[in-house]
XYZ file of N, CA and C in Angstrom:
870
model
N -3.265 4.399 -34.203
C -3.082 5.744 -34.755
C -4.378 6.543 -34.723
N -5.506 5.857 -34.959
C -6.780 6.564 -35.007
C -7.083 7.257 -33.690
N -6.788 6.574 -32.574
C -7.111 7.174 -31.277
C -6.316 8.447 -31.033
N -5.053 8.499 -31.547
C -4.255 9.701 -31.360
C -4.757 10.832 -32.243
N -5.214 10.513 -33.459
C -5.792 11.542 -34.323
C -7.042 12.126 -33.695
N -7.871 11.251 -33.121
C -9.081 11.735 -32.449
C -8.726 12.604 -31.257
N -7.724 12.199 -30.497
C -7.313 12.959 -29.321
C -6.801 14.325 -29.711
N -5.917 14.383 -30.719
C -5.340 15.670 -31.095
C -6.380 16.583 -31.728
N -7.371 15.994 -32.436
C -8.464 16.811 -32.956
C -9.268 17.415 -31.817
N -9.503 16.617 -30.777
C -10.242 17.117 -29.608
C -9.441 18.180 -28.878
N -8.128 17.985 -28.767
C -7.291 18.963 -28.084
C -7.236 20.265 -28.861
N -7.221 20.167 -30.222
C -7.252 21.384 -31.026
C -8.545 22.142 -30.790
N -9.657 21.390 -30.683
C -10.938 22.027 -30.409
C -10.914 22.736 -29.078
N -10.311 22.106 -28.073
C -10.195 22.716 -26.746
C -9.358 23.985 -26.818
N -8.233 23.935 -27.563
C -7.368 25.096 -27.699
C -8.059 26.209 -28.467
N -8.727 25.830 -29.555
C -9.363 26.825 -30.416
C -10.417 27.623 -29.656
N -11.095 26.955 -28.724
C -12.145 27.635 -27.965
C -11.581 28.492 -26.856
N -10.303 28.327 -26.524
C -9.700 29.018 -25.385
C -8.350 29.577 -25.813
N -8.323 30.816 -26.247
C -7.150 31.323 -26.952
C -6.012 31.769 -26.047
N -6.261 32.643 -25.080
C -5.178 33.247 -24.311
C -5.470 33.192 -22.823
N -4.401 33.344 -22.023
C -4.582 33.382 -20.573
C -5.262 34.683 -20.181
N -5.847 34.705 -18.996
C -6.525 35.902 -18.520
C -6.177 36.104 -17.056
N -6.822 37.098 -16.456
C -6.535 37.423 -15.066
C -5.608 38.613 -14.975
N -5.633 39.267 -13.815
C -4.818 40.465 -13.612
C -3.641 40.219 -12.676
N -3.471 38.979 -12.217
C -2.367 38.648 -11.330
C -1.110 38.289 -12.094
N -0.251 37.487 -11.482
C 1.019 37.117 -12.105
C 1.059 35.615 -12.370
N 1.596 35.260 -13.546
C 1.769 33.869 -13.944
C 3.254 33.628 -14.136
N 3.843 32.755 -13.335
C 5.288 32.532 -13.373
C 5.594 31.059 -13.635
N 6.749 30.816 -14.252
C 7.176 29.460 -14.582
C 8.251 28.994 -13.610
N 8.174 27.728 -13.213
C 9.107 27.162 -12.245
C 9.424 25.723 -12.637
N 10.467 25.175 -12.029
C 10.788 23.758 -12.188
C 10.955 23.124 -10.818
N 10.707 21.826 -10.770
C 10.853 21.070 -9.534
C 11.325 19.668 -9.892
N 12.425 19.238 -9.316
C 12.937 17.903 -9.582
C 12.388 16.923 -8.562
N 12.035 15.739 -9.064
C 11.539 14.690 -8.183
C 11.946 13.344 -8.765
N 12.692 12.575 -7.989
C 13.164 11.251 -8.404
C 13.839 11.278 -9.773
N 14.678 12.273 -9.979
C 15.455 12.359 -11.197
C 14.745 12.982 -12.382
N 13.458 13.274 -12.248
C 12.689 13.915 -13.322
C 12.549 15.403 -13.032
N 12.655 16.216 -14.076
C 12.432 17.653 -13.920
C 11.044 18.007 -14.445
N 10.228 18.494 -13.564
C 8.869 18.912 -13.898
C 8.828 20.430 -14.011
N 8.034 20.923 -14.937
C 7.762 22.353 -15.051
C 6.352 22.618 -14.546
N 6.164 23.737 -13.874
C 4.811 24.137 -13.514
C 4.693 25.653 -13.613
N 3.494 26.109 -13.899
C 3.183 27.540 -13.924
C 2.255 27.845 -12.758
N 2.524 28.928 -12.080
C 1.757 29.304 -10.895
C 1.110 30.659 -11.110
N -0.209 30.700 -10.942
C -0.937 31.967 -11.048
C -1.320 32.434 -9.652
N -0.910 33.674 -9.328
C -1.241 34.290 -8.047
C -1.964 35.602 -8.285
N -3.162 35.779 -7.721
C -3.852 37.068 -7.822
C -3.031 38.190 -7.189
N -3.320 39.422 -7.569
C -2.610 40.572 -6.997
C -2.791 40.635 -5.490
N -3.984 40.332 -5.037
C -4.265 40.354 -3.607
C -4.631 38.943 -3.170
N -3.632 38.214 -2.688
C -3.846 36.837 -2.254
C -3.900 36.806 -0.732
N -5.010 36.380 -0.163
C -5.104 36.354 1.298
C -4.177 35.312 1.900
N -3.835 35.501 3.164
C -3.044 34.492 3.873
C -3.826 33.196 3.950
N -3.115 32.085 3.874
C -3.732 30.760 3.961
C -4.752 30.539 2.840
N -4.428 31.044 1.651
C -5.345 30.959 0.510
C -5.464 29.530 0.001
N -6.611 29.173 -0.571
C -6.767 27.852 -1.185
C -5.864 27.696 -2.405
N -5.645 26.441 -2.796
C -4.836 26.103 -3.956
C -5.609 25.141 -4.842
N -5.654 25.462 -6.141
C -6.259 24.577 -7.138
C -5.179 24.126 -8.107
N -5.037 22.806 -8.286
C -4.122 22.251 -9.279
C -4.918 21.841 -10.511
N -4.385 22.192 -11.693
C -5.018 21.785 -12.949
C -4.030 20.931 -13.747
N -4.419 19.676 -14.039
C -3.576 18.749 -14.783
C -4.022 18.673 -16.242
N -3.058 18.831 -17.147
C -3.348 18.861 -18.584
C -3.630 17.472 -19.143
N -4.095 17.443 -20.391
C -4.345 16.202 -21.100
C -3.089 15.655 -21.766
N -3.201 14.477 -22.351
C -2.074 13.801 -22.988
C -1.553 14.625 -24.160
N -0.263 14.948 -24.109
C 0.366 15.685 -25.202
C 0.119 17.180 -25.182
N -0.543 17.693 -24.147
C -0.853 19.125 -24.069
C -0.026 19.759 -22.962
N 0.684 20.832 -23.265
C 1.554 21.444 -22.256
C 1.252 22.915 -22.002
N 0.385 23.514 -22.788
C 0.204 24.965 -22.709
C -1.138 25.379 -22.105
N -1.683 24.569 -21.210
C -2.983 24.922 -20.644
C -2.927 26.228 -19.853
N -1.734 26.587 -19.355
C -1.623 27.851 -18.617
C -1.861 29.054 -19.523
N -1.771 28.855 -20.854
C -2.021 29.935 -21.808
C -3.481 29.992 -22.258
N -4.238 28.977 -21.936
C -5.621 28.910 -22.385
C -6.537 29.667 -21.433
N -7.570 30.236 -21.982
C -8.541 30.960 -21.171
C -9.572 29.977 -20.621
N -9.164 29.209 -19.634
C -10.051 28.212 -19.044
C -10.958 28.802 -17.970
N -10.675 30.027 -17.564
C -11.532 30.707 -16.604
C -11.051 30.677 -15.176
N -9.988 29.914 -14.889
C -9.556 29.784 -13.502
C -8.831 31.027 -12.992
N -8.053 31.690 -13.845
C -7.280 32.837 -13.370
C -8.180 33.995 -12.941
N -9.140 34.350 -13.778
C -10.048 35.439 -13.406
C -10.886 35.053 -12.194
N -11.245 33.763 -12.103
C -11.994 33.297 -10.941
C -11.134 33.365 -9.685
N -9.832 33.054 -9.845
C -8.908 33.152 -8.717
C -8.806 34.592 -8.225
N -8.818 35.553 -9.167
C -8.818 36.971 -8.788
C -10.034 37.309 -7.934
N -11.191 36.808 -8.336
C -12.437 37.119 -7.644
C -12.538 36.432 -6.285
N -12.096 35.170 -6.233
C -12.336 34.352 -5.045
C -11.125 34.216 -4.126
N -9.957 34.641 -4.577
C -8.785 34.646 -3.722
C -8.129 33.293 -3.517
N -7.808 32.600 -4.623
C -7.072 31.346 -4.511
C -5.951 31.313 -5.545
N -4.990 30.429 -5.347
C -3.878 30.253 -6.277
C -4.190 29.102 -7.223
N -3.636 29.176 -8.435
C -3.825 28.116 -9.426
C -2.463 27.642 -9.905
N -2.253 26.343 -9.865
C -1.003 25.758 -10.342
C -1.291 24.854 -11.533
N -0.491 25.031 -12.600
C -0.632 24.233 -13.815
C 0.643 23.398 -13.990
N 0.699 22.187 -13.431
C 1.894 21.355 -13.622
C 1.947 20.811 -15.056
N 3.158 20.541 -15.531
C 3.351 19.901 -16.833
C 4.095 18.591 -16.617
N 3.548 17.516 -17.150
C 4.200 16.227 -17.021
C 5.359 16.099 -17.985
N 6.498 15.544 -17.556
C 7.587 15.255 -18.494
C 7.110 14.284 -19.580
N 7.887 14.156 -20.641
C 7.477 13.307 -21.751
C 7.615 11.825 -21.421
N 6.777 11.024 -22.056
C 6.854 9.579 -21.909
C 7.792 8.997 -22.969
N 7.820 7.686 -23.093
C 8.728 7.037 -24.034
C 8.353 7.303 -25.486
N 7.157 7.873 -25.705
C 6.739 8.239 -27.060
C 6.978 9.716 -27.357
N 7.484 10.445 -26.361
C 7.785 11.846 -26.563
C 6.637 12.794 -26.299
N 5.582 12.326 -25.609
C 4.421 13.163 -25.326
C 4.363 13.507 -23.841
N 4.155 14.772 -23.550
C 3.972 15.199 -22.169
C 2.700 14.561 -21.622
N 2.799 13.965 -20.434
C 1.634 13.227 -19.941
C 1.762 12.971 -18.444
N 0.726 12.301 -17.935
C 0.695 11.841 -16.548
C 0.609 10.334 -16.543
N 1.364 9.709 -15.655
C 1.454 8.250 -15.602
C 0.266 7.686 -14.832
N -0.727 7.210 -15.573
C -1.943 6.687 -14.952
C -2.187 5.231 -15.333
N -1.194 4.587 -15.951
C -1.322 3.169 -16.258
C -1.959 2.862 -17.587
N -1.759 3.717 -18.596
C -2.224 3.373 -19.940
C -1.519 2.094 -20.403
N -2.184 1.314 -21.222
C -1.627 0.025 -21.626
C -0.345 0.179 -22.425
N -0.233 1.229 -23.253
C 0.994 1.391 -24.040
C 2.160 1.864 -23.182
N 1.873 2.311 -21.964
C 2.933 2.600 -21.003
C 3.362 1.327 -20.268
N 2.394 0.620 -19.735
C 2.729 -0.574 -18.962
C 3.326 -1.664 -19.852
N 2.832 -1.787 -21.091
C 3.365 -2.800 -22.008
C 4.839 -2.537 -22.327
N 5.217 -1.259 -22.330
C 6.607 -0.896 -22.623
C 7.473 -0.840 -21.365
N 6.865 -1.107 -20.207
C 7.609 -1.046 -18.956
C 7.917 0.366 -18.504
N 7.181 1.353 -19.049
C 7.420 2.755 -18.695
C 6.556 3.116 -17.496
N 7.155 3.798 -16.517
C 6.404 4.237 -15.356
C 7.074 5.457 -14.743
N 6.343 6.162 -13.899
C 6.863 7.359 -13.237
C 5.956 7.648 -12.038
N 6.523 8.181 -10.980
C 5.753 8.438 -9.761
C 5.200 9.861 -9.778
N 4.159 10.088 -10.553
C 3.566 11.421 -10.621
C 2.728 11.742 -9.391
N 2.238 10.722 -8.702
C 1.523 10.963 -7.440
C 2.489 11.499 -6.396
N 3.667 10.881 -6.288
C 4.676 11.372 -5.351
C 5.114 12.783 -5.679
N 5.278 13.072 -6.975
C 5.622 14.435 -7.385
C 4.545 15.420 -6.941
N 3.288 15.061 -7.133
C 2.192 15.968 -6.786
C 2.195 16.290 -5.296
N 2.407 15.286 -4.474
C 2.483 15.524 -3.027
C 3.627 16.478 -2.697
N 4.776 16.251 -3.336
C 5.927 17.125 -3.104
C 5.621 18.555 -3.566
N 4.984 18.690 -4.719
C 4.657 20.009 -5.256
C 3.725 20.765 -4.315
N 2.697 20.103 -3.829
C 1.743 20.763 -2.931
C 2.446 21.253 -1.670
N 3.267 20.419 -1.072
C 3.995 20.835 0.132
C 4.911 22.019 -0.153
N 5.569 21.982 -1.311
C 6.460 23.081 -1.697
C 5.684 24.389 -1.824
N 4.546 24.355 -2.493
C 3.758 25.577 -2.695
C 3.197 26.090 -1.377
N 2.771 25.186 -0.524
C 2.256 25.600 0.782
C 3.339 26.307 1.590
N 4.530 25.760 1.552
C 5.641 26.325 2.325
C 6.106 27.663 1.746
N 6.264 27.716 0.418
C 6.830 28.906 -0.217
C 5.866 30.085 -0.254
N 4.562 29.815 -0.347
C 3.604 30.909 -0.558
C 2.564 31.018 0.551
N 2.731 30.254 1.604
C 1.802 30.343 2.723
C 0.391 29.916 2.378
N 0.257 28.950 1.457
C -1.068 28.501 1.027
C -1.655 27.512 2.039
N -2.954 27.352 1.974
C -3.681 26.532 2.934
C -3.204 25.080 2.914
N -3.146 24.481 4.082
C -2.820 23.063 4.199
C -4.068 22.196 4.193
N -5.216 22.820 4.136
C -6.485 22.085 4.122
C -7.246 22.271 2.813
N -7.247 23.482 2.301
C -8.072 23.810 1.144
C -7.275 23.644 -0.158
N -7.016 22.382 -0.499
C -6.274 22.045 -1.703
C -7.177 21.188 -2.583
N -7.274 21.530 -3.858
C -8.201 20.877 -4.765
C -7.485 20.532 -6.060
N -7.996 19.518 -6.765
C -7.381 19.131 -8.027
C -8.453 18.897 -9.085
N -8.151 19.361 -10.295
C -8.990 19.114 -11.451
C -8.080 18.876 -12.651
N -8.645 18.445 -13.740
C -7.854 18.202 -14.930
C -8.726 17.663 -16.040
N -8.235 17.800 -17.268
C -8.986 17.371 -18.445
C -8.333 16.155 -19.072
N -9.138 15.157 -19.441
C -8.664 13.989 -20.171
C -7.621 13.220 -19.351
N -6.378 13.122 -19.814
C -5.317 12.479 -19.040
C -5.206 13.128 -17.658
N -5.432 14.451 -17.585
C -5.460 15.132 -16.294
C -6.652 14.721 -15.451
N -7.750 14.320 -16.110
C -8.895 13.778 -15.383
C -8.579 12.430 -14.775
N -7.862 11.589 -15.536
C -7.421 10.314 -14.999
C -6.500 10.523 -13.792
N -5.632 11.532 -13.905
C -4.737 11.849 -12.791
C -5.549 12.284 -11.567
N -6.624 13.008 -11.792
C -7.486 13.434 -10.685
C -8.090 12.226 -9.976
N -8.578 11.255 -10.750
C -9.107 10.030 -10.149
C -8.027 9.294 -9.364
N -6.829 9.188 -9.962
C -5.739 8.476 -9.291
C -5.377 9.134 -7.970
N -5.360 10.471 -7.949
C -5.050 11.188 -6.708
C -6.154 11.008 -5.669
N -7.401 10.877 -6.122
C -8.485 10.606 -5.173
C -8.262 9.277 -4.471
N -7.751 8.303 -5.209
C -7.431 7.005 -4.616
C -6.205 7.083 -3.711
N -5.128 7.707 -4.198
C -3.825 7.546 -3.573
C -3.366 8.738 -2.724
N -4.053 9.859 -2.800
C -3.644 11.014 -1.992
C -4.858 11.763 -1.437
N -5.835 11.061 -0.876
C -7.025 11.754 -0.376
C -6.739 12.640 0.831
N -5.611 12.379 1.511
C -5.249 13.226 2.643
C -4.779 14.604 2.192
N -4.450 14.749 0.915
C -3.935 16.015 0.379
C -5.064 16.900 -0.139
N -6.093 16.282 -0.736
C -7.097 17.040 -1.475
C -8.460 17.000 -0.794
N -9.061 18.184 -0.673
C -10.381 18.292 -0.059
C -11.486 17.852 -1.007
N -11.238 17.941 -2.330
C -12.199 17.513 -3.341
C -11.474 17.426 -4.676
N -12.024 16.629 -5.591
C -11.411 16.460 -6.907
C -12.477 16.647 -7.984
N -12.041 17.032 -9.189
C -12.985 17.275 -10.279
C -12.390 16.848 -11.616
N -12.446 15.554 -11.949
C -12.005 15.117 -13.268
C -12.977 15.573 -14.355
N -12.439 16.114 -15.441
C -13.252 16.563 -16.565
C -12.896 15.676 -17.763
N -13.888 14.994 -18.327
C -13.647 14.016 -19.394
C -12.598 13.011 -18.961
N -12.623 12.657 -17.686
C -11.643 11.736 -17.128
C -12.187 10.326 -17.036
N -11.274 9.376 -16.832
C -11.624 7.970 -16.807
C -11.078 7.297 -15.560
N -11.756 6.260 -15.127
C -11.207 5.354 -14.140
C -10.728 4.112 -14.885
N -9.418 3.956 -14.959
C -8.855 2.779 -15.612
C -9.255 1.530 -14.823
N -9.435 0.423 -15.544
C -9.883 -0.793 -14.873
C -8.891 -1.256 -13.804
N -7.611 -1.009 -14.053
C -6.622 -1.425 -13.045
C -6.821 -0.654 -11.744
N -7.202 0.632 -11.835
C -7.485 1.396 -10.620
C -8.671 0.783 -9.886
N -9.705 0.487 -10.651
C -10.948 -0.042 -10.090
C -10.709 -1.360 -9.369
N -9.827 -2.207 -9.927
C -9.605 -3.537 -9.370
C -8.518 -3.569 -8.299
N -7.511 -2.716 -8.439
C -6.342 -2.834 -7.572
C -6.280 -1.824 -6.435
N -6.995 -0.702 -6.568
C -6.893 0.345 -5.561
C -8.138 0.400 -4.692
N -7.935 0.671 -3.427
C -9.043 0.848 -2.494
C -8.989 2.267 -1.950
N -10.067 3.037 -2.094
C -10.048 4.397 -1.551
C -9.695 4.409 -0.072
N -8.772 5.310 0.299
C -8.336 5.380 1.685
C -9.320 6.140 2.564
N -10.065 7.026 1.947
C -11.064 7.789 2.676
C -12.024 8.402 1.657
N -13.225 8.813 2.075
C -14.159 9.415 1.133
C -13.675 10.792 0.668
N -13.783 11.043 -0.618
C -13.388 12.321 -1.202
C -14.543 12.832 -2.067
N -15.033 14.054 -1.846
C -16.055 14.604 -2.733
C -15.523 14.690 -4.169
N -16.390 14.375 -5.141
C -15.934 14.302 -6.526
C -16.972 14.886 -7.470
N -16.485 15.642 -8.440
C -17.313 16.172 -9.531
C -16.726 15.690 -10.845
N -17.555 15.102 -11.693
C -17.150 14.713 -13.046
C -18.062 15.420 -14.046
N -17.459 16.007 -15.097
C -18.206 16.571 -16.223
C -17.788 15.793 -17.455
N -18.756 15.215 -18.166
C -18.402 14.290 -19.244
C -19.457 14.301 -20.344
N -19.001 14.353 -21.591
C -19.900 14.304 -22.739
C -20.266 12.878 -23.103
N -21.531 12.652 -23.423
C -21.974 11.296 -23.756
C -21.480 10.846 -25.123
N -21.060 11.780 -25.988
C -20.549 11.422 -27.312
C -19.041 11.659 -27.403
N -18.376 11.630 -26.282
C -16.918 11.739 -26.252
C -16.335 10.487 -26.916
N -15.603 10.670 -28.022
C -15.066 9.514 -28.752
C -13.665 9.152 -28.275
N -13.068 9.948 -27.409
C -11.748 9.648 -26.860
C -11.886 8.961 -25.506
N -12.639 9.574 -24.612
C -12.903 9.013 -23.276
C -14.381 8.643 -23.239
N -14.679 7.434 -23.598
C -16.057 7.046 -23.897
C -16.924 6.921 -22.649
N -18.125 7.465 -22.768
C -19.093 7.458 -21.679
C -19.352 6.045 -21.160
N -19.452 5.085 -22.057
C -19.771 3.706 -21.683
C -18.537 2.836 -21.466
N -17.361 3.449 -21.421
C -16.145 2.717 -21.129
C -15.588 1.961 -22.328
N -14.495 1.271 -22.095
C -13.830 0.486 -23.127
C -13.276 -0.777 -22.471
N -14.165 -1.735 -22.132
C -13.736 -2.918 -21.380
C -12.820 -3.851 -22.156
N -12.778 -3.699 -23.486
C -11.947 -4.579 -24.317
C -10.706 -3.888 -24.867
N -10.446 -2.661 -24.420
C -9.282 -1.895 -24.881
C -9.226 -1.781 -26.406
N -10.332 -1.463 -27.007
C -10.364 -1.319 -28.460
C -9.607 -0.087 -28.945
N -9.500 0.931 -28.081
C -8.851 2.183 -28.497
C -7.392 2.273 -28.091
N -6.895 1.305 -27.324
C -5.468 1.258 -27.036
C -5.001 1.987 -25.797
N -5.900 2.634 -25.068
C -5.491 3.312 -23.836
C -5.352 2.323 -22.684
N -6.087 1.241 -22.794
C -6.219 0.293 -21.693
C -7.687 0.163 -21.342
N -8.056 -0.899 -20.653
C -9.441 -1.072 -20.255
C -9.840 -0.006 -19.242
N -11.030 0.556 -19.418
C -11.556 1.488 -18.419
C -13.055 1.314 -18.304
N -13.585 1.673 -17.140
C -14.992 1.422 -16.839
C -15.848 2.601 -17.275
N -17.151 2.359 -17.380
C -18.090 3.397 -17.793
C -18.108 4.544 -16.789
N -18.321 5.744 -17.292
C -18.299 6.936 -16.442
C -19.345 6.868 -15.327
N -20.616 6.525 -15.610
C -21.583 6.444 -14.503
C -21.172 5.444 -13.428
N -20.531 4.337 -13.842
C -20.078 3.341 -12.858
C -18.959 3.919 -12.000
N -18.033 4.635 -12.631
C -16.920 5.229 -11.887
C -17.424 6.232 -10.855
N -18.390 7.050 -11.253
C -18.935 8.051 -10.337
C -19.731 7.378 -9.213
N -20.460 6.315 -9.565
C -21.243 5.600 -8.554
C -20.346 5.024 -7.460
N -19.139 4.604 -7.847
C -18.201 4.083 -6.853
C -17.903 5.130 -5.793
N -17.681 6.373 -6.221
C -17.354 7.425 -5.255
C -18.579 7.885 -4.479
N -19.753 7.790 -5.106
C -20.982 8.080 -4.361
C -21.161 7.068 -3.236
N -20.853 5.794 -3.528
C -20.945 4.761 -2.497
C -19.863 4.955 -1.437
N -18.644 5.299 -1.873
C -17.543 5.497 -0.921
C -17.841 6.650 0.031
N -18.512 7.682 -0.465
C -18.883 8.824 0.363
C -20.180 8.591 1.143
N -20.755 7.399 0.979
C -21.983 7.017 1.672
C -23.138 7.987 1.372
N -23.204 8.439 0.124
C -24.323 9.288 -0.278
C -25.603 8.461 -0.265
N -26.696 9.066 0.161
C -27.922 8.294 0.378
C -28.872 8.302 -0.810
N -28.867 9.390 -1.621
C -29.810 9.432 -2.739
C -29.347 10.444 -3.778
N -30.020 10.405 -4.915
C -29.690 11.275 -6.047
C -30.723 12.375 -6.208
N -30.237 13.576 -6.461
C -31.092 14.700 -6.841
C -30.715 15.086 -8.266
N -31.697 15.143 -9.145
C -31.417 15.382 -10.561
C -32.030 16.706 -11.006
N -31.278 17.452 -11.825
C -31.778 18.694 -12.400
C -31.113 18.908 -13.749
N -31.583 19.909 -14.498
C -30.949 20.262 -15.754
C -30.543 21.730 -15.730
N -29.369 22.020 -16.296
C -28.909 23.392 -16.392
C -29.601 24.081 -17.564
N -29.686 25.409 -17.545
C -30.201 26.125 -18.718
C -29.375 25.769 -19.950
N -30.026 25.498 -21.060
C -29.341 25.007 -22.253
C -28.577 26.134 -22.944
N -27.265 25.915 -23.140
C -26.437 26.809 -23.959
C -26.208 26.205 -25.341
N -25.866 24.926 -25.387
C -25.694 24.198 -26.641
C -26.312 22.808 -26.515
N -25.708 21.975 -25.660
C -26.264 20.648 -25.378
C -26.981 20.636 -24.039
N -27.881 19.691 -23.868
C -28.511 19.492 -22.564
C -27.455 19.040 -21.562
N -27.525 19.562 -20.351
C -26.641 19.125 -19.277
C -27.517 18.646 -18.127
N -27.473 17.337 -17.894
C -28.226 16.729 -16.797
C -27.284 16.583 -15.608
N -27.663 17.155 -14.497
C -26.825 17.128 -13.297
C -27.361 16.071 -12.337
N -26.510 15.099 -12.032
C -26.833 14.061 -11.062
C -26.053 14.378 -9.787
N -26.760 14.751 -8.742
C -26.103 15.063 -7.470
C -26.420 13.954 -6.465
N -25.356 13.297 -6.001
C -25.504 12.267 -4.972
C -25.180 12.941 -3.644
N -26.150 12.975 -2.747
C -26.096 13.890 -1.609
C -26.181 13.149 -0.277
N -25.996 13.962 0.794
C -26.091 13.513 2.187
C -25.110 12.394 2.486
N -23.869 12.613 2.045
C -22.815 11.654 2.329
C -22.132 11.927 3.653
N -21.100 11.160 3.946
C -20.317 11.321 5.168
C -19.780 12.750 5.263
N -19.954 13.369 6.411
C -19.496 14.745 6.660
C -20.090 15.744 5.664
N -21.247 15.435 5.120
C -21.882 16.324 4.165
C -21.307 16.232 2.759
N -20.466 15.256 2.516
C -19.865 15.104 1.192
C -20.923 14.823 0.124
N -20.644 15.300 -1.087
C -21.498 15.025 -2.225
C -20.651 14.605 -3.413
N -21.273 13.918 -4.359
C -20.639 13.520 -5.609
C -21.563 13.971 -6.737
N -21.007 14.742 -7.684
C -21.811 15.298 -8.773
C -21.325 14.765 -10.106
N -22.273 14.428 -10.984
C -21.974 14.051 -12.366
C -22.763 14.946 -13.302
N -22.042 15.706 -14.127
C -22.678 16.536 -15.146
C -22.642 15.754 -16.450
N -23.790 15.251 -16.864
C -23.925 14.478 -18.098
C -24.242 15.441 -19.241
N -23.252 15.685 -20.097
C -23.440 16.601 -21.228
C -23.943 15.764 -22.402
N -25.219 15.836 -22.666
C -25.853 14.983 -23.675
C -25.404 15.420 -25.066
N -24.669 14.548 -25.747
C -24.130 14.886 -27.058
C -22.800 15.596 -26.990
N -22.258 15.786 -25.794
C -20.998 16.505 -25.625
C -19.805 15.702 -26.121
N -18.757 16.415 -26.536
C -17.554 15.800 -27.088
C -16.432 15.806 -26.053
N -15.193 15.645 -26.511
C -14.029 15.605 -25.629
C -13.453 16.994 -25.348
N -14.010 18.030 -25.952
C -13.493 19.387 -25.771
C -13.835 19.913 -24.376
N -13.061 20.913 -23.928
C -13.386 21.614 -22.678
C -14.803 22.160 -22.818
N -15.718 21.873 -21.875
C -17.150 22.069 -22.126
C -17.704 23.467 -21.894
N -16.917 24.517 -22.146
C -17.404 25.873 -21.897
C -18.590 26.266 -22.779
N -18.759 25.594 -23.914
C -19.908 25.932 -24.754
C -21.209 25.370 -24.188
N -21.101 24.527 -23.197
C -22.282 23.936 -22.577
C -22.569 24.454 -21.171
N -21.529 24.920 -20.467
C -21.703 25.400 -19.103
C -20.466 26.201 -18.704
N -20.564 27.071 -17.696
C -19.395 27.809 -17.211
C -18.518 26.880 -16.376
N -17.619 26.172 -17.049
C -16.934 25.029 -16.440
C -16.168 25.391 -15.174
N -15.275 26.370 -15.274
C -14.458 26.730 -14.114
C -15.327 27.180 -12.945
N -16.365 27.952 -13.237
C -17.250 28.441 -12.178
C -17.970 27.283 -11.492
N -18.400 26.293 -12.266
C -19.085 25.144 -11.680
C -18.121 24.313 -10.834
N -16.884 24.170 -11.318
C -15.880 23.439 -10.546
C -15.620 24.144 -9.224
N -15.423 25.467 -9.269
C -15.152 26.192 -8.028
C -16.371 26.191 -7.105
N -17.565 26.235 -7.677
C -18.769 26.165 -6.850
C -18.782 24.856 -6.055
N -18.359 23.781 -6.707
C -18.271 22.493 -6.010
C -17.161 22.517 -4.975
N -15.971 22.959 -5.360
C -14.848 22.995 -4.428
C -15.162 23.854 -3.194
N -15.788 24.983 -3.415
C -15.998 25.931 -2.315
C -16.912 25.372 -1.225
N -17.647 24.320 -1.534
C -18.467 23.660 -0.498
C -17.602 23.039 0.590
N -16.331 22.792 0.258
C -15.469 22.039 1.164
C -14.313 22.879 1.728
N -14.465 24.192 1.641
C -13.485 25.089 2.254
C -13.599 25.007 3.774
N -12.452 25.034 4.433
C -12.431 25.017 5.902
C -11.842 26.304 6.429
């Protein structure tokens, strides 16, 4: 119970800091059925969307369904940069919480599962076909449970995404042990060192009930190695609240890079009080536009 109280407190903090949606384009609600499940998604399109525009998917955290209403910064950025933003919502699990199936222990122990990776592939193809969006410039990000989904997609759908950006996301130990990356994928992680929900140093003994997961620096190092990055360049961002140490692993295959933003003292909330989160994510994604 404690872990859920901590999670919902963190989600309230994220909501409280981000009150309403923004942007001057249109935000519409849709449904898509996949393997008997009905998924809802919201799609934001700028007023002037260029042909073959990029697509950014944002995956919500556990139990959170209204991220399309939050001022996360992606809609106004989409207006400026000319890309579409999709906010999928995961159907509820056996506990009644909207989520993404990433192999949490309370899901696997109950025999609950769902093919959210297959749904994501179907959704991307649908959006590309219906709106003429790019077949190359597709990116995924997400917070918390959505961060875990971002990692899972990096493993299982690298042919779909040009880059991924988990925020306060985790690599579950089962992913680390059972999955082999199919190809190198550029990755950005932003994570607070004092996150009490998704712990910086991991939870190898499953003390919090989500399942075993590895430390954030170890998870990022795996992708730096997979991308064959040769060395690290370190810098610090101008301080807004907490120190943000940026670890950039550079000169990887095809120019790929892996970035870790270490928010010293940061919590599980969306980190806009420490850095311009959406802008930094898009700055990373835009390196891989074709």
